[in-house]
C-alpha cells in the first residue's frame, strides 16, 4: 500500500504545481507574464497527473489495504516510470498538446510511453485483485463490495482503451482522433472515480464511528450497467462521437453516477451532520462539494466554463475525501502522531477555495466565457471580469490548501524515514 500511496502524493503535488501555473495564466493582471505556448502542456500535466494517475494510484493503495496482497516490483517500476515520463513531457513542453476530453494528450513518444507504462501497471494490479474481489461483490462488507465494483470497472477501462485504439481510424484532425479514442473509455473512468469517492466516504465515516446502512450495497450495482453499455458500444459502434452515443454517455452521468451517489448522500447526510470528529467533518465537506458540483452539471447548456466548473466541483469533492483519508493513513502507517491545528483547517481552506473557483467559472460561463482558452482576451464584459477574478482568488486559496497538504504529508513521510534511519544506526 505504501508505494502506491506515495505515488498518489507525488502525483497530486506535481499536478497541483501545474494547476497553479494554469490558474495564474488565466488571472487578469498577471496572465501576460506566462508563455502561452506552454499553457496547454501545463493543463494536460495537471489533469493527467493529479486527476488520473493520482486518483488511480490511491485506488490501488485502497485495494491493497482492503484485500491484502503485496505489490510486485514490476508494477511499481511501471507506475512510477510512467508518471515520471508524463511529468517530464508536460514540464519540458515536448510535442504537441491536444486538449481533448478525458485523457488530455501530448502528441509525443515520451508521453505515450508514460501512459502505456502506468496503464499497464494499473491493469495488471486490477487483474491480480479480481479473484479475491469478485466474491466480495455479493457477500462482503459495504466497503469491500465498493472496492470489488472498482476492480471490475478498472478491468473494463484499459481493455476498452485498447479496443478503441484498434478500432479508431487515424483521422487527419488530431483533436478528433484523440477525442474519439478516449470518449467511451474516458466515461468508464469516471465511474471508477465514483467508486473511489464512495469508498473514501465509507472509510472516513467508519473511522469516525459511523457505519452506513448495509442496504446501500445495492446502489453500488447501479454503477455497473452504463460502463458495460459503454464497453459494448466500443465493440459495435463505428462513431463514438455520434449524437446517439453522446446522449447515452450524458445520461450515464446523470443516472448512472448522479443518482446512486446522491442516494448515498441523502441516506447518510443527517447522521454525518452529527459526527464531531475531524474525519467525519471532512466527509461532510466532501459531500457538500459533490452536491454543489453535481448541481452545476445539471445546469450545463452549451460548451463554456460551466463544464469545467461542474467537473472541478466533483473532482474537488474526491480530493477533499482523499486528503482526509491521507491524514488518517499517515497516522495509521506510523508516519505521524496526531495532526496540528493548521492542518485540521487545511481541507476547509482548499474546499472554500474550490467553491470560489467553481462559482467564478460557472457564472463566467453563464455570461459566455469559453473553456480551454489562454489569457483574458475573451473577457468582454465587467461581469465576466469579476467572476474570473473570483475564480483566480479561489484558485490561489485552493492551491495554498493543496500546497499545505502536500508539504505536510511529504514532510511527515520523509521525517519518519529519517528517524527510522537514525534508530537503525544507533548501537
XYZ file of C-alpha atoms in Angstrom:
427
model
C 0.000 0.000 0.000
C 2.778 2.439 0.922
C 4.346 2.621 -2.536
C 1.080 3.333 -4.380
C 0.077 5.759 -1.628
C 3.349 7.671 -2.052
C 2.824 7.779 -5.833
C -0.551 9.416 -5.166
C 1.130 12.101 -3.032
C 3.814 12.803 -5.642
C 1.296 12.903 -8.488
C -1.047 15.245 -6.631
C 1.894 17.514 -5.822
C 3.056 17.609 -9.441
C -0.492 18.150 -10.698
C -1.000 20.960 -8.187
C 2.163 22.649 -9.423
C 0.819 22.658 -12.977
C -2.618 23.776 -11.721
C -1.081 26.887 -10.158
C 0.641 27.775 -13.414
C -2.590 27.279 -15.378
C -4.689 29.349 -12.962
C -2.180 32.217 -12.873
C -2.020 32.193 -16.677
C -5.775 32.917 -16.761
C -5.902 35.520 -13.990
C -6.331 39.178 -15.049
C -3.273 41.300 -14.311
C -0.634 38.577 -14.304
C -1.543 36.391 -17.292
C 0.853 38.333 -19.561
C 3.873 37.063 -17.618
C 3.326 33.425 -18.688
C 4.354 31.935 -22.056
C 1.190 30.950 -23.947
C 2.934 28.107 -25.817
C 3.235 26.119 -22.572
C -0.290 26.729 -21.270
C -1.797 23.562 -22.725
C 1.176 21.430 -21.681
C 0.636 22.597 -18.098
C -3.108 21.999 -18.313
C -2.531 18.463 -19.550
C 0.110 17.824 -16.895
C -2.322 18.983 -14.195
C -5.191 16.786 -15.366
C -3.218 13.642 -16.165
C -1.025 13.628 -13.064
C -3.445 14.789 -10.369
C -6.799 13.617 -11.651
C -5.888 10.398 -13.455
C -2.573 8.982 -12.234
C -3.047 10.356 -8.714
C -6.602 9.121 -8.240
C -5.930 5.698 -9.725
C -2.816 5.308 -7.565
C -4.853 5.997 -4.434
C -7.458 3.498 -5.569
C -4.811 0.786 -5.949
C -3.498 1.602 -2.469
C -7.059 1.081 -1.152
C -7.179 -2.317 -2.876
C -4.014 -3.392 -1.105
C -5.333 -2.135 2.213
C -8.729 -3.825 1.774
C -7.797 -7.095 0.098
C -4.245 -7.700 1.240
C -1.547 -8.979 -1.164
C 1.770 -7.246 -1.740
C 2.687 -5.036 -4.703
C 5.083 -6.550 -7.212
C 8.308 -4.835 -8.234
C 7.412 -4.585 -11.906
C 4.092 -2.894 -11.050
C 5.870 -0.188 -9.107
C 8.584 0.276 -11.731
C 5.986 0.687 -14.476
C 3.737 3.005 -12.464
C 6.489 5.309 -11.193
C 8.259 5.318 -14.551
C 5.040 6.146 -16.380
C 4.181 9.020 -14.034
C 7.683 10.457 -14.398
C 7.530 10.406 -18.203
C 4.146 12.146 -18.221
C 5.510 14.799 -15.846
C 8.603 15.475 -17.938
C 6.691 15.684 -21.218
C 4.443 18.390 -19.712
C 7.222 20.234 -17.895
C 9.544 20.414 -20.909
C 6.798 21.209 -23.403
C 7.529 18.201 -25.579
C 5.437 17.505 -28.657
C 2.051 18.989 -29.464
C -0.598 19.367 -26.739
C -4.064 18.121 -27.679
C -6.766 19.395 -25.324
C -9.223 16.563 -25.929
C -11.533 15.382 -23.169
C -10.943 12.664 -20.531
C -7.263 11.861 -21.161
C -5.735 15.088 -22.473
C -2.804 14.161 -24.671
C 0.646 15.376 -25.629
C 1.416 14.025 -29.079
C 4.908 12.836 -28.264
C 6.556 9.426 -27.769
C 7.702 10.216 -24.214
C 4.133 10.987 -23.152
C 2.710 7.896 -24.851
C 5.296 5.669 -23.184
C 4.342 7.174 -19.828
C 0.650 6.459 -20.405
C 1.357 2.901 -21.558
C 3.660 2.159 -18.616
C 1.251 3.441 -15.975
C -1.773 1.914 -17.727
C -0.067 -1.486 -17.811
C 0.737 -1.278 -14.090
C -2.846 -0.335 -13.253
C -4.357 -3.082 -15.405
C -2.049 -5.774 -14.023
C -2.854 -4.676 -10.475
C -6.614 -4.869 -11.087
C -6.161 -8.278 -12.711
C -4.358 -9.568 -9.620
C -7.221 -8.489 -7.370
C -10.053 -9.886 -9.496
C -10.020 -13.345 -7.902
C -10.291 -12.061 -4.339
C -12.572 -9.121 -5.135
C -15.295 -10.763 -7.198
C -16.807 -12.971 -4.416
C -16.953 -9.938 -2.095
C -19.190 -8.174 -4.583
C -22.094 -10.257 -3.245
C -21.153 -11.231 0.303
C -18.578 -8.736 1.531
C -18.970 -5.696 3.744
C -20.142 -2.439 2.179
C -16.588 -1.145 1.669
C -15.410 -4.476 0.260
C -18.310 -4.503 -2.196
C -17.452 -0.969 -3.324
C -13.823 -1.982 -3.825
C -14.949 -5.042 -5.797
C -17.016 -2.850 -8.129
C -13.987 -0.617 -8.652
C -11.841 -3.620 -9.594
C -14.369 -4.754 -12.214
C -14.588 -1.273 -13.712
C -10.809 -0.948 -13.640
C -10.511 -4.038 -15.821
C -13.029 -2.645 -18.316
C -11.262 0.705 -18.599
C -7.885 -0.314 -20.102
C -9.425 -3.103 -22.193
C -11.876 -0.602 -23.654
C -8.980 1.750 -24.358
C -7.071 -0.946 -26.253
C -10.164 -1.822 -28.293
C -10.695 1.854 -29.053
C -7.075 2.168 -30.196
C -7.512 -0.778 -32.557
C -10.835 0.484 -33.953
C -10.329 4.229 -34.202
C -9.144 5.230 -37.687
C -6.252 7.677 -37.893
C -8.012 10.943 -38.686
C -6.414 13.957 -40.309
C -7.711 16.110 -37.454
C -5.612 15.215 -34.399
C -8.138 16.531 -31.887
C -10.976 14.440 -33.345
C -8.787 11.343 -33.353
C -7.953 11.548 -29.653
C -11.479 12.682 -28.773
C -12.829 9.549 -30.492
C -10.108 7.365 -28.987
C -10.786 8.344 -25.384
C -14.512 9.136 -25.430
C -16.013 5.830 -24.277
C -13.044 4.608 -22.184
C -12.968 8.040 -20.525
C -16.591 7.702 -19.491
C -15.845 4.326 -17.902
C -13.032 6.023 -15.993
C -15.495 8.480 -14.436
C -17.413 5.568 -12.916
C -14.150 4.361 -11.386
C -13.809 7.799 -9.809
C -17.343 7.436 -8.437
C -16.410 4.176 -6.681
C -13.296 5.874 -5.300
C -15.398 8.717 -3.884
C -17.999 6.420 -2.306
C -15.305 4.161 -0.852
C -13.480 7.157 0.611
C -16.654 8.362 2.307
C -17.200 4.882 3.739
C -13.726 4.796 5.289
C -13.951 8.338 6.654
C -17.323 7.583 8.217
C -16.069 4.286 9.638
C -13.066 5.853 11.375
C -15.485 8.475 12.740
C -17.546 5.737 14.386
C -20.409 5.564 11.906
C -21.239 2.652 9.607
C -23.535 3.467 6.658
C -26.579 1.166 6.379
C -25.870 -2.157 4.694
C -28.665 -1.745 2.146
C -26.524 0.861 0.394
C -24.530 -2.013 -1.095
C -27.352 -2.421 -3.596
C -26.859 1.071 -5.011
C -23.306 0.032 -5.919
C -24.732 -2.246 -8.599
C -26.215 0.847 -10.256
C -22.651 1.833 -11.141
C -22.202 -1.184 -13.431
C -24.817 -1.062 -16.245
C -23.635 2.076 -18.033
C -19.915 1.140 -18.104
C -20.869 -2.275 -19.515
C -23.030 -0.489 -22.095
C -20.118 1.806 -22.988
C -17.897 -1.239 -23.411
C -20.417 -2.849 -25.774
C -20.749 0.385 -27.722
C -16.978 0.369 -28.072
C -17.254 -3.014 -29.782
C -20.180 -2.341 -32.099
C -20.353 1.410 -32.800
C -18.186 2.955 -35.501
C -18.525 6.577 -34.420
C -18.294 7.090 -30.635
C -18.911 10.825 -31.110
C -22.307 10.417 -32.778
C -25.285 12.226 -31.299
C -26.797 8.929 -30.162
C -23.677 7.870 -28.266
C -23.297 11.329 -26.732
C -26.877 11.168 -25.471
C -26.198 7.781 -23.881
C -22.958 8.910 -22.237
C -24.550 12.088 -20.890
C -27.460 10.065 -19.495
C -24.924 7.754 -17.876
C -23.515 10.605 -15.818
C -26.915 11.870 -14.734
C -28.410 8.453 -13.962
C -25.526 6.024 -13.557
C -23.337 8.208 -11.312
C -25.508 11.071 -10.089
C -28.453 9.008 -8.869
C -26.596 6.377 -6.776
C -24.168 8.945 -5.352
C -26.928 11.369 -4.389
C -28.911 8.480 -2.855
C -25.868 7.660 -0.747
C -25.512 11.287 0.375
C -29.216 11.677 1.145
C -29.301 8.462 3.183
C -26.402 9.300 5.497
C -26.212 13.115 5.447
C -28.250 13.621 8.623
C -26.075 11.137 10.508
C -22.915 12.730 9.107
C -24.049 16.102 10.454
C -23.919 14.720 13.977
C -20.330 13.500 13.683
C -17.858 15.601 15.653
C -14.604 14.008 14.551
C -12.240 15.652 12.080
C -12.647 12.830 9.563
C -16.434 12.935 9.764
C -16.361 16.672 9.087
C -14.091 16.145 6.089
C -16.531 13.563 4.715
C -19.377 16.050 5.177
C -17.405 18.810 3.397
C -16.700 16.433 0.528
C -20.391 15.564 0.209
C -21.392 19.234 0.135
C -18.808 19.891 -2.571
C -20.091 16.945 -4.595
C -23.716 18.096 -4.427
C -22.592 21.599 -5.437
C -20.646 20.260 -8.432
C -23.388 17.848 -9.466
C -25.989 20.609 -9.332
C -23.899 22.715 -11.710
C -23.656 19.722 -14.038
C -27.412 19.541 -14.384
C -27.412 23.234 -15.416
C -24.872 22.956 -18.242
C -26.012 24.402 -21.565
C -23.502 24.640 -24.408
C -19.692 24.482 -24.288
C -18.367 27.131 -21.917
C -16.827 27.448 -18.469
C -19.834 25.834 -16.826
C -18.442 22.476 -17.933
C -15.086 22.763 -16.076
C -16.952 24.353 -13.149
C -19.061 21.204 -12.872
C -16.278 18.653 -13.112
C -13.887 20.669 -10.939
C -16.576 20.699 -8.263
C -16.977 16.925 -8.474
C -13.222 16.361 -8.655
C -12.713 18.667 -5.657
C -15.123 16.527 -3.649
C -12.951 13.496 -4.391
C -9.758 15.361 -3.499
C -11.192 16.565 -0.191
C -12.142 12.997 0.708
C -8.697 11.714 -0.294
C -6.993 14.436 1.721
C -8.938 13.351 4.799
C -8.079 9.716 4.167
C -4.433 10.615 3.670
C -4.328 12.259 7.102
C -5.804 9.068 8.528
C -3.346 6.796 6.722
C -0.188 8.715 7.586
C -1.122 8.121 11.219
C -2.167 4.513 10.653
C 1.058 3.774 8.769
C 3.162 5.338 11.518
C 4.319 8.449 9.663
C 2.674 10.843 12.089
C 1.107 11.020 15.540
C -1.767 13.485 15.590
C -2.491 16.478 13.350
C -1.606 20.147 14.041
C -4.438 22.672 14.216
C -3.351 24.349 10.981
C -3.556 21.057 9.105
C -7.017 20.395 10.512
C -8.083 23.647 8.817
C -6.426 22.747 5.502
C -9.372 20.825 3.955
C -11.618 23.835 4.633
C -9.116 26.224 3.052
C -8.978 24.028 -0.028
C -12.747 23.474 -0.052
C -13.636 27.172 0.293
C -11.100 27.970 -2.427
C -12.726 25.465 -4.760
C -16.180 26.859 -4.004
C -14.931 30.290 -5.120
C -13.103 28.763 -8.084
C -16.046 26.759 -9.403
C -18.556 29.552 -8.711
C -16.415 32.018 -10.648
C -16.049 29.616 -13.565
C -19.740 28.746 -13.589
C -21.044 32.323 -13.654
C -18.388 33.422 -16.148
C -19.650 30.569 -18.328
C -23.228 31.737 -17.891
C -22.124 35.044 -19.434
C -20.336 33.346 -22.335
C -16.719 32.833 -21.236
C -15.207 29.971 -23.310
C -13.378 26.975 -21.859
C -9.771 25.901 -22.556
C -8.694 29.371 -23.631
C -5.407 31.023 -22.646
C -5.222 34.538 -21.241
C -8.011 37.057 -20.751
C -8.657 38.311 -24.297
C -12.119 36.725 -24.354
C -13.360 38.928 -21.480
C -15.820 41.395 -22.977
C -17.987 42.307 -20.000
C -17.361 43.564 -16.495
C -19.374 40.680 -15.028
C -17.115 38.082 -16.644
C -14.095 40.056 -15.411
C -15.379 39.983 -11.827
C -16.221 36.276 -11.942
C -12.793 35.446 -13.375
C -11.218 37.410 -10.520
C -13.282 35.296 -8.116
C -12.003 32.230 -9.962
C -8.421 33.499 -9.560
C -8.919 34.123 -5.833
C -10.403 30.676 -5.394
C -7.545 29.075 -7.293
C -4.977 30.781 -5.048
C -6.784 29.671 -1.873
C -7.209 26.103 -3.116
C -3.601 25.888 -4.311
C -2.374 27.177 -0.934
C -4.500 24.479 0.670
C -3.102 21.902 -1.741
C 0.482 23.014 -1.099
C -0.056 22.773 2.665
C -1.390 19.264 2.191
C 1.477 18.040 0.009
C 4.230 19.669 2.074
C 2.853 18.377 5.361
C 2.378 14.823 4.097
C 5.775 14.667 2.366
C 7.473 16.189 5.424
C 5.800 13.637 7.696
C 6.883 10.743 5.474
C 10.462 11.989 4.984
C 10.844 12.819 8.684
C 9.677 9.348 9.656
C 12.197 7.704 7.325
C 14.966 9.890 8.737
C 14.035 8.906 12.294
C 13.928 5.255 11.223
C 17.412 5.517 9.715
C 18.753 7.151 12.866
C 17.272 4.406 15.030
C 18.927 1.741 12.872
C 22.369 3.380 13.157
C 22.212 3.746 16.943
C 24.023 0.992 18.887
